[in-house]
Every structure is written in structure tokens, then in C-alpha cells.
């Protein structure tokens, strides 16, 4: 009868251990996660400077990271005094590199004394994914919206013809405006239909202007947007044909973000 006694004892000990585990008081360390350790990134000297893991797209010296959208030949905008000024005759430019999800920093300035009104006053654009030639892509508007009325889903910081900005955080002509944008690319099913839409969060001059908005598709000047499957794409800047004086850019950098959404670590 020794064996059954031993068996009962084992069962009893196991049951007691389980009960102890179930009744154990939760401890702070139960919910601590130690790995994987996030990569170390050295911030810029100021919040405007590129951090150590950024891809610098324009540092004030040259436009070698950019090409003409239609011909893919070197960009022919005007680099001078540390800034990049739109060449309206040369057309849109886009990055040589393609991106999926990213964080982008970009500074832009409307020239002092600019003339014109509505959409014809400092019009440019930041295309968060350049899906083709010309103006194909997803545009966050660049425009002089300082005391300049236009349709609100076409003013500065609007997702053009989709979402007006939450507020108008414009600085006047002659001063630098800062865009910080988080782009989450759309995803598509194997048959090309939409899986998840593109999302945009954007700050202008440190002020939240787009809060995780879901895009309806690429920007359209006329008509309703519709998604078409695409992969990683360049970032594009617009040489708009409005007759006002051209705007300038400086300090452009991007950080690639993970392709997959962040998951909770249990
Ligand atoms: Mg535009």
C-alpha cells in the first residue's frame, strides 16, 4: 500500500502548490517586461535636429536625396543659403528612397511679401507616399494660410480634400513652419483590395493638426478618392503652378518605423 500513499502525497503537494500560486499576492515585478530592450537613439541637440537613427533628406547643402518625379533624373530645385527653394518650372521632386511607415520632420517657409490669395498663395504640398507621376499620392497641404481664406480642407495642414486641420497653427510669411508627421501606410490584401487604410498624425509648429485620421484613398483634385494597391513609395514635394513666389524648405529628415503595429507585451 506504499505506492498509493506516495501518490496521494504527491497529488496533495501539487494541489497545495497550485493553490499557493493562485492565491499568491500580485507583485509589481509580475507585470515588468525587461526584453527586448528598445534601441538607443541619440536625440538631436534641439528637438528640431535629426536624431541618430534618422535618414537626412535635406541638410542645407545639396538635394542629392531627391529626383525629378517624372524623369527620375537629379532634382533641379534651387539650393542656396542652406535652403531648398521650389523651382516651379522643374516640377515635383521625390526622394530616391522609398518608405513604408515613417516619422517625418520638414520645415517650410512662405516668402515675406507673398502676393495672391486662396490656393494661389504659396501653394506646395507634401505627398506622404508618391504613388505615381505628377500629383499622384497622399497630400498634406502646404499653403500660406496666414490670413488667407480658402476651402478648409485645402488650407495648410489639411489632408487635401479629406480632412481640414484641427486648428490653424500658421506662422506668418517670412517665418519657418515645422511639420512633424507620422505616416502609417495602407495595407492591401493579396487580391489588391484594401486591408487597412493609411493613417496620418501631424503637428504644425508643435500643435496637433491631424489626429490619427484614416485616409479615404490617395488625394484627388476632382472626385472621390479610391485606394489602389501599392508598396513602399517615395516622399514627394510639390512644385505647384500658382503664380506666387516659390516657398522654401530646410531640415528634412525621416525615421523608418516598424511595418507591423506595436503589440502589447504580456
Ligand atoms: Mg498643394
Tab-separated table of C-alpha atoms and ligand atoms in Angstrom:
chain	number	residue	atom	x	y	z
A	1	UNK	CA	0.000	0.000	0.000
A	2	UNK	CA	3.056	2.223	-0.033
A	3	UNK	CA	2.663	3.312	-3.617
A	4	UNK	CA	-0.887	4.737	-3.285
A	5	UNK	CA	0.158	6.658	-0.176
A	6	UNK	CA	3.058	8.227	-2.085
A	7	UNK	CA	0.749	9.078	-4.953
A	8	UNK	CA	-1.743	10.771	-2.644
A	9	UNK	CA	1.099	12.718	-1.075
A	10	UNK	CA	2.329	13.917	-4.470
A	11	UNK	CA	-1.155	14.952	-5.531
A	12	UNK	CA	-1.609	16.788	-2.243
A	13	UNK	CA	1.695	18.642	-2.599
A	14	UNK	CA	0.886	19.618	-6.208
A	15	UNK	CA	-2.582	20.828	-5.261
A	16	UNK	CA	-1.151	22.874	-2.426
A	17	UNK	CA	1.432	24.431	-4.741
A	18	UNK	CA	-1.249	25.308	-7.294
A	19	UNK	CA	-3.442	26.837	-4.630
A	20	UNK	CA	-0.489	28.860	-3.358
A	21	UNK	CA	0.246	30.103	-6.867
A	22	UNK	CA	-3.388	31.061	-7.365
A	23	UNK	CA	-3.612	32.824	-4.038
A	24	UNK	CA	-0.202	34.485	-4.350
A	25	UNK	CA	-0.347	38.212	-3.877
A	26	UNK	CA	0.344	40.032	-7.176
A	27	UNK	CA	3.786	41.583	-7.178
A	28	UNK	CA	4.998	44.659	-9.099
A	29	UNK	CA	7.543	42.527	-10.969
A	30	UNK	CA	4.788	40.256	-12.351
A	31	UNK	CA	3.980	42.967	-14.916
A	32	UNK	CA	7.529	44.158	-15.577
A	33	UNK	CA	8.917	43.462	-19.060
A	34	UNK	CA	12.705	43.618	-19.464
A	35	UNK	CA	13.298	42.437	-23.022
A	36	UNK	CA	13.706	43.247	-25.833
A	37	UNK	CA	15.453	46.459	-24.831
A	38	UNK	CA	14.492	49.427	-27.105
A	39	UNK	CA	17.355	50.639	-29.286
A	40	UNK	CA	19.278	53.640	-28.048
A	41	UNK	CA	18.688	56.757	-30.196
A	42	UNK	CA	20.604	59.933	-29.522
A	43	UNK	CA	18.297	62.929	-29.910
A	44	UNK	CA	19.402	65.999	-31.864
A	45	UNK	CA	20.842	68.949	-29.933
A	46	UNK	CA	17.447	70.580	-30.157
A	47	UNK	CA	14.072	68.954	-30.845
A	48	UNK	CA	14.384	70.171	-34.443
A	49	UNK	CA	17.662	68.397	-35.201
A	50	UNK	CA	17.749	64.892	-36.694
A	51	UNK	CA	18.177	62.124	-34.109
A	52	UNK	CA	20.890	59.498	-34.608
A	53	UNK	CA	18.704	56.990	-36.474
A	54	UNK	CA	17.179	59.462	-38.955
A	55	UNK	CA	17.661	59.458	-42.717
A	56	UNK	CA	18.624	63.041	-43.544
A	57	UNK	CA	16.776	64.065	-46.700
A	58	UNK	CA	17.974	67.665	-46.854
A	59	UNK	CA	20.705	69.104	-44.658
A	60	UNK	CA	21.031	72.515	-46.324
A	61	UNK	CA	23.921	71.539	-48.615
A	62	UNK	CA	22.562	69.555	-51.552
A	63	UNK	CA	19.489	67.862	-52.966
A	64	UNK	CA	21.218	64.559	-53.734
A	65	UNK	CA	18.482	62.606	-51.921
A	66	UNK	CA	15.886	63.889	-54.426
A	67	UNK	CA	14.991	63.233	-58.050
A	68	UNK	CA	12.582	64.667	-60.581
A	69	UNK	CA	9.313	62.740	-60.267
A	70	UNK	CA	8.642	62.256	-63.957
A	71	UNK	CA	12.145	61.621	-65.324
A	72	UNK	CA	13.959	60.274	-62.216
A	73	UNK	CA	16.896	62.498	-63.124
A	74	UNK	CA	18.618	64.573	-60.386
A	75	UNK	CA	16.349	67.195	-58.808
A	76	UNK	CA	16.756	70.728	-60.177
A	77	UNK	CA	15.323	72.856	-57.403
A	78	UNK	CA	17.359	75.779	-56.099
A	79	UNK	CA	19.745	75.112	-53.200
A	80	UNK	CA	21.049	78.344	-51.667
A	81	UNK	CA	21.834	79.725	-48.205
A	82	UNK	CA	21.070	76.371	-46.586
A	83	UNK	CA	17.565	76.144	-48.002
A	84	UNK	CA	15.843	74.351	-50.880
A	85	UNK	CA	13.526	76.559	-52.928
A	86	UNK	CA	10.865	75.211	-55.279
A	87	UNK	CA	11.669	75.509	-58.984
A	88	UNK	CA	8.201	75.772	-60.495
A	89	UNK	CA	9.490	75.075	-63.989
A	90	UNK	CA	11.295	71.906	-62.933
A	91	UNK	CA	8.225	70.151	-61.475
A	92	UNK	CA	7.719	67.915	-58.467
A	93	UNK	CA	10.598	66.123	-56.759
A	94	UNK	CA	10.616	62.923	-54.701
A	95	UNK	CA	13.063	61.012	-52.530
A	96	UNK	CA	15.326	58.386	-54.066
A	97	UNK	CA	14.462	56.117	-51.175
A	98	UNK	CA	11.071	54.515	-50.659
A	99	UNK	CA	9.340	54.216	-47.317
A	100	UNK	CA	6.527	52.271	-45.717
A	101	UNK	CA	5.824	53.663	-42.229
A	102	UNK	CA	7.831	56.614	-41.006
A	103	UNK	CA	8.147	59.757	-38.918
A	104	UNK	CA	8.991	62.861	-40.938
A	105	UNK	CA	10.295	66.279	-39.938
A	106	UNK	CA	10.133	69.072	-42.514
A	107	UNK	CA	10.404	72.861	-42.257
A	108	UNK	CA	8.937	75.234	-44.843
A	109	UNK	CA	8.729	78.986	-45.290
A	110	UNK	CA	6.463	81.223	-47.306
A	111	UNK	CA	8.478	84.205	-48.596
A	112	UNK	CA	7.849	87.539	-46.966
A	113	UNK	CA	5.722	89.840	-49.103
A	114	UNK	CA	3.996	86.997	-50.931
A	115	UNK	CA	1.004	88.007	-53.009
A	116	UNK	CA	-2.053	86.179	-54.313
A	117	UNK	CA	-4.981	84.653	-52.461
A	118	UNK	CA	-6.683	81.339	-51.754
A	119	UNK	CA	-4.934	78.388	-53.367
A	120	UNK	CA	-2.745	80.764	-55.396
A	121	UNK	CA	-0.632	81.902	-52.446
A	122	UNK	CA	2.394	79.797	-51.501
A	123	UNK	CA	0.876	76.527	-52.683
A	124	UNK	CA	3.062	73.434	-52.446
A	125	UNK	CA	2.435	70.050	-50.886
A	126	UNK	CA	3.954	67.162	-49.014
A	127	UNK	CA	2.958	63.836	-50.568
A	128	UNK	CA	3.358	61.207	-47.885
A	129	UNK	CA	3.549	58.438	-50.477
A	130	UNK	CA	4.228	59.309	-54.111
A	131	UNK	CA	2.259	56.639	-55.927
A	132	UNK	CA	2.933	57.879	-59.446
A	133	UNK	CA	3.899	60.821	-61.644
A	134	UNK	CA	2.596	64.363	-61.252
A	135	UNK	CA	0.467	64.830	-58.142
A	136	UNK	CA	-0.329	61.134	-57.602
A	137	UNK	CA	-0.191	60.310	-53.897
A	138	UNK	CA	-1.465	61.369	-50.494
A	139	UNK	CA	-1.058	65.119	-49.951
A	140	UNK	CA	-0.831	67.092	-46.766
A	141	UNK	CA	-1.282	70.645	-47.982
A	142	UNK	CA	1.380	73.329	-47.840
A	143	UNK	CA	-0.033	76.823	-48.408
A	144	UNK	CA	0.136	80.287	-46.919
A	145	UNK	CA	-2.875	80.012	-44.613
A	146	UNK	CA	-1.922	83.039	-42.526
A	147	UNK	CA	-4.880	85.402	-43.002
A	148	UNK	CA	-5.724	83.727	-46.297
A	149	UNK	CA	-9.164	82.191	-46.756
A	150	UNK	CA	-9.737	79.088	-48.862
A	151	UNK	CA	-11.789	75.903	-48.549
A	152	UNK	CA	-10.789	74.488	-45.151
A	153	UNK	CA	-9.970	71.004	-46.419
A	154	UNK	CA	-7.467	72.699	-48.727
A	155	UNK	CA	-5.736	75.020	-46.245
A	156	UNK	CA	-2.284	74.345	-44.789
A	157	UNK	CA	-2.035	71.096	-42.795
A	158	UNK	CA	-5.213	69.704	-44.386
A	159	UNK	CA	-5.185	66.209	-45.793
A	160	UNK	CA	-6.138	67.725	-49.099
A	161	UNK	CA	-9.913	67.459	-49.731
A	162	UNK	CA	-10.268	64.884	-46.944
A	163	UNK	CA	-9.553	66.397	-43.508
A	164	UNK	CA	-9.220	70.077	-42.516
A	165	UNK	CA	-6.604	70.645	-39.798
A	166	UNK	CA	-7.898	70.678	-36.206
A	167	UNK	CA	-6.618	74.254	-35.867
A	168	UNK	CA	-4.768	76.851	-37.926
A	169	UNK	CA	-1.252	76.944	-36.437
A	170	UNK	CA	0.347	79.041	-39.202
A	171	UNK	CA	3.274	81.367	-38.714
A	172	UNK	CA	3.290	84.459	-40.938
A	173	UNK	CA	5.243	84.683	-44.206
A	174	UNK	CA	8.963	85.031	-43.603
A	175	UNK	CA	8.931	82.653	-40.620
A	176	UNK	CA	9.603	78.893	-40.658
A	177	UNK	CA	6.750	76.439	-40.215
A	178	UNK	CA	7.522	72.970	-38.894
A	179	UNK	CA	5.687	69.780	-39.840
A	180	UNK	CA	6.165	66.593	-37.832
A	181	UNK	CA	4.184	63.803	-39.416
A	182	UNK	CA	3.597	60.141	-38.628
A	183	UNK	CA	2.619	58.160	-41.707
A	184	UNK	CA	1.161	54.671	-41.438
A	185	UNK	CA	0.968	53.244	-44.934
A	186	UNK	CA	-2.175	51.469	-46.112
A	187	UNK	CA	-2.017	47.684	-46.383
A	188	UNK	CA	-3.611	45.568	-49.068
A	189	UNK	CA	-4.878	42.001	-49.367
A	190	UNK	CA	-3.348	39.607	-51.922
A	191	UNK	CA	-6.216	40.386	-54.326
A	192	UNK	CA	-5.305	44.096	-54.208
A	193	UNK	CA	-8.286	45.210	-52.117
A	194	UNK	CA	-7.771	47.416	-49.083
A	195	UNK	CA	-6.815	45.715	-45.818
A	196	UNK	CA	-6.153	48.738	-43.581
A	197	UNK	CA	-6.301	52.433	-44.611
A	198	UNK	CA	-3.461	54.913	-44.361
A	199	UNK	CA	-3.313	56.879	-41.109
A	200	UNK	CA	-1.826	60.316	-40.530
A	201	UNK	CA	-0.941	62.118	-37.344
A	202	UNK	CA	0.601	65.558	-37.826
A	203	UNK	CA	1.833	68.522	-35.817
A	204	UNK	CA	2.392	72.017	-37.189
A	205	UNK	CA	4.743	74.106	-35.074
A	206	UNK	CA	4.216	71.666	-32.198
A	207	UNK	CA	0.421	71.906	-32.392
A	208	UNK	CA	-1.615	68.790	-33.203
A	209	UNK	CA	-3.345	69.339	-36.543
A	210	UNK	CA	-4.256	65.773	-37.633
A	211	UNK	CA	-5.017	63.128	-35.019
A	212	UNK	CA	-4.655	59.620	-36.451
A	213	UNK	CA	-7.063	60.252	-39.314
A	214	UNK	CA	-7.918	57.346	-41.633
A	215	UNK	CA	-7.460	58.383	-45.265
A	216	UNK	CA	-10.123	57.632	-47.844
A	217	UNK	CA	-7.514	56.961	-50.518
A	218	UNK	CA	-4.949	58.991	-52.476
A	219	UNK	CA	-5.598	62.702	-52.975
A	220	UNK	CA	-7.851	63.718	-55.818
A	221	UNK	CA	-8.447	67.269	-57.059
A	222	UNK	CA	-11.760	66.202	-58.599
A	223	UNK	CA	-13.863	63.275	-57.471
A	224	UNK	CA	-13.895	60.739	-54.656
A	225	UNK	CA	-10.680	59.009	-53.571
A	226	UNK	CA	-10.259	55.304	-54.125
A	227	UNK	CA	-7.443	53.054	-52.945
A	228	UNK	CA	-5.221	51.218	-55.388
A	229	UNK	CA	-2.693	48.708	-54.062
A	230	UNK	CA	0.921	49.886	-53.766
A	231	UNK	CA	4.048	49.125	-51.825
A	232	UNK	CA	6.755	51.313	-50.271
A	233	UNK	CA	6.831	54.693	-52.031
A	234	UNK	CA	8.986	57.851	-52.125
A	235	UNK	CA	8.090	61.091	-50.329
A	236	UNK	CA	7.223	63.888	-52.769
A	237	UNK	CA	7.287	67.704	-52.693
A	238	UNK	CA	5.043	69.698	-54.987
A	239	UNK	CA	6.067	72.408	-57.446
A	240	UNK	CA	2.615	73.946	-57.712
A	241	UNK	CA	1.998	76.157	-60.715
A	242	UNK	CA	0.386	79.043	-58.834
A	243	UNK	CA	1.885	82.414	-59.843
A	244	UNK	CA	3.013	83.448	-56.329
A	245	UNK	CA	6.670	83.448	-55.246
A	246	UNK	CA	8.059	79.958	-54.514
A	247	UNK	CA	8.350	78.621	-50.968
A	248	UNK	CA	11.481	77.129	-49.402
A	249	UNK	CA	12.324	74.043	-47.330
A	250	UNK	CA	15.039	73.136	-44.835
A	251	UNK	CA	15.933	70.454	-42.302
A	252	UNK	CA	14.106	67.433	-43.721
A	253	UNK	CA	14.600	64.024	-42.126
A	254	UNK	CA	12.728	60.773	-41.689
A	255	UNK	CA	12.868	57.810	-39.340
A	256	UNK	CA	11.635	54.449	-40.561
A	257	UNK	CA	9.030	52.889	-38.273
A	258	UNK	CA	8.166	49.185	-37.893
A	259	UNK	CA	5.919	47.712	-40.605
A	260	UNK	CA	3.795	45.952	-38.014
A	261	UNK	CA	1.701	47.757	-35.382
A	262	UNK	CA	3.096	47.805	-31.873
A	263	UNK	CA	1.837	44.849	-29.854
A	264	UNK	CA	1.232	44.619	-26.141
A	265	UNK	CA	3.971	42.633	-24.426
A	266	UNK	CA	2.257	40.438	-21.823
B	1	LIG	MG1	-0.742	71.696	-52.798
